[in-house]
Short mmCIF file of C-alpha atoms in Angstrom, two decimals:
data_model
loop_
_atom_site.label_atom_id
_atom_site.label_comp_id
_atom_site.label_asym_id
_atom_site.label_seq_id
_atom_site.Cartn_x
_atom_site.Cartn_y
_atom_site.Cartn_z
CA MET K 1 1.50 -14.40 -8.57
CA SER K 2 3.14 -13.78 -5.16
CA GLY K 3 2.47 -10.72 -3.21
CA VAL K 4 0.58 -9.30 -0.59
CA ILE K 5 -2.82 -10.03 -0.11
CA PHE K 6 -5.64 -7.99 1.09
CA SER K 7 -8.47 -9.11 2.95
CA LEU K 8 -11.54 -6.75 4.70
CA ARG K 9 -12.84 -8.67 7.85
CA ASP K 10 -15.29 -6.68 10.13
CA GLY K 11 -14.46 -3.31 8.83
CA GLU K 12 -10.55 -4.25 9.72
CA VAL K 13 -8.24 -4.65 6.72
CA TRP K 14 -5.29 -7.53 7.26
CA ALA K 15 -2.58 -8.39 4.93
CA SER K 16 -1.69 -11.97 4.55
CA TRP K 17 1.14 -13.56 2.34
CA PRO K 18 0.55 -17.00 0.15
CA GLY K 19 2.19 -19.90 2.19
CA ASN K 20 1.87 -17.90 5.51
CA PRO K 21 -0.58 -18.83 7.40
CA ASN K 22 -0.39 -15.61 10.07
CA ALA K 23 -2.28 -12.67 8.72
CA VAL K 24 -1.22 -8.87 9.98
CA ARG K 25 -3.59 -6.53 11.11
CA LEU K 26 -3.11 -2.86 9.22
CA GLY K 27 -6.09 -1.28 10.93
CA GLU K 28 -9.86 0.14 10.03
CA VAL K 29 -10.83 0.20 6.46
CA GLY K 30 -11.18 3.92 6.20
CA GLU K 31 -7.77 4.75 8.01
CA VAL K 32 -5.98 1.92 6.02
CA SER K 33 -7.83 3.44 2.22
CA ALA K 34 -6.45 6.46 3.11
CA MET K 35 -2.79 5.46 3.89
CA MET K 36 -2.61 3.60 0.91
CA ARG K 37 -4.19 6.59 -1.40
CA ASP K 38 -1.25 9.10 0.28
CA PHE K 39 0.98 6.29 -0.58
CA LEU K 40 0.12 6.22 -4.17
CA GLN K 41 0.33 9.79 -4.78
CA GLN K 42 3.69 9.52 -3.18
CA VAL K 43 4.97 7.08 -5.74
CA GLU K 44 3.27 8.98 -8.85
CA LEU K 45 4.91 12.44 -7.46
CA GLY K 46 8.40 10.28 -7.13
CA GLU K 47 7.79 9.47 -10.71
CA ARG K 48 6.99 12.62 -11.76
CA LEU K 49 9.83 14.46 -10.07
CA ASN K 50 12.22 11.76 -11.82
CA ARG K 51 10.66 12.54 -15.22
CA LYS K 52 11.65 16.10 -15.13
CA SER K 53 14.87 16.15 -13.44
CA GLY K 54 16.03 13.32 -16.18
CA PRO K 55 18.90 11.29 -15.59
CA SER K 56 21.78 11.58 -12.93
CA GLU K 57 25.33 12.32 -13.81
#
């Protein structure tokens, strides 16, 4: 599986990728958790709206 690897160090969330030695600091765990939840809710809303509207033609 290739993708983002999330790590938690000293209350900070970091993102890294397989094969890349550098990690990117995303922020404090509470802040990042809230952003991730918000993102997932937006994805779910978009999926619901797309199902309701049906195919565009």
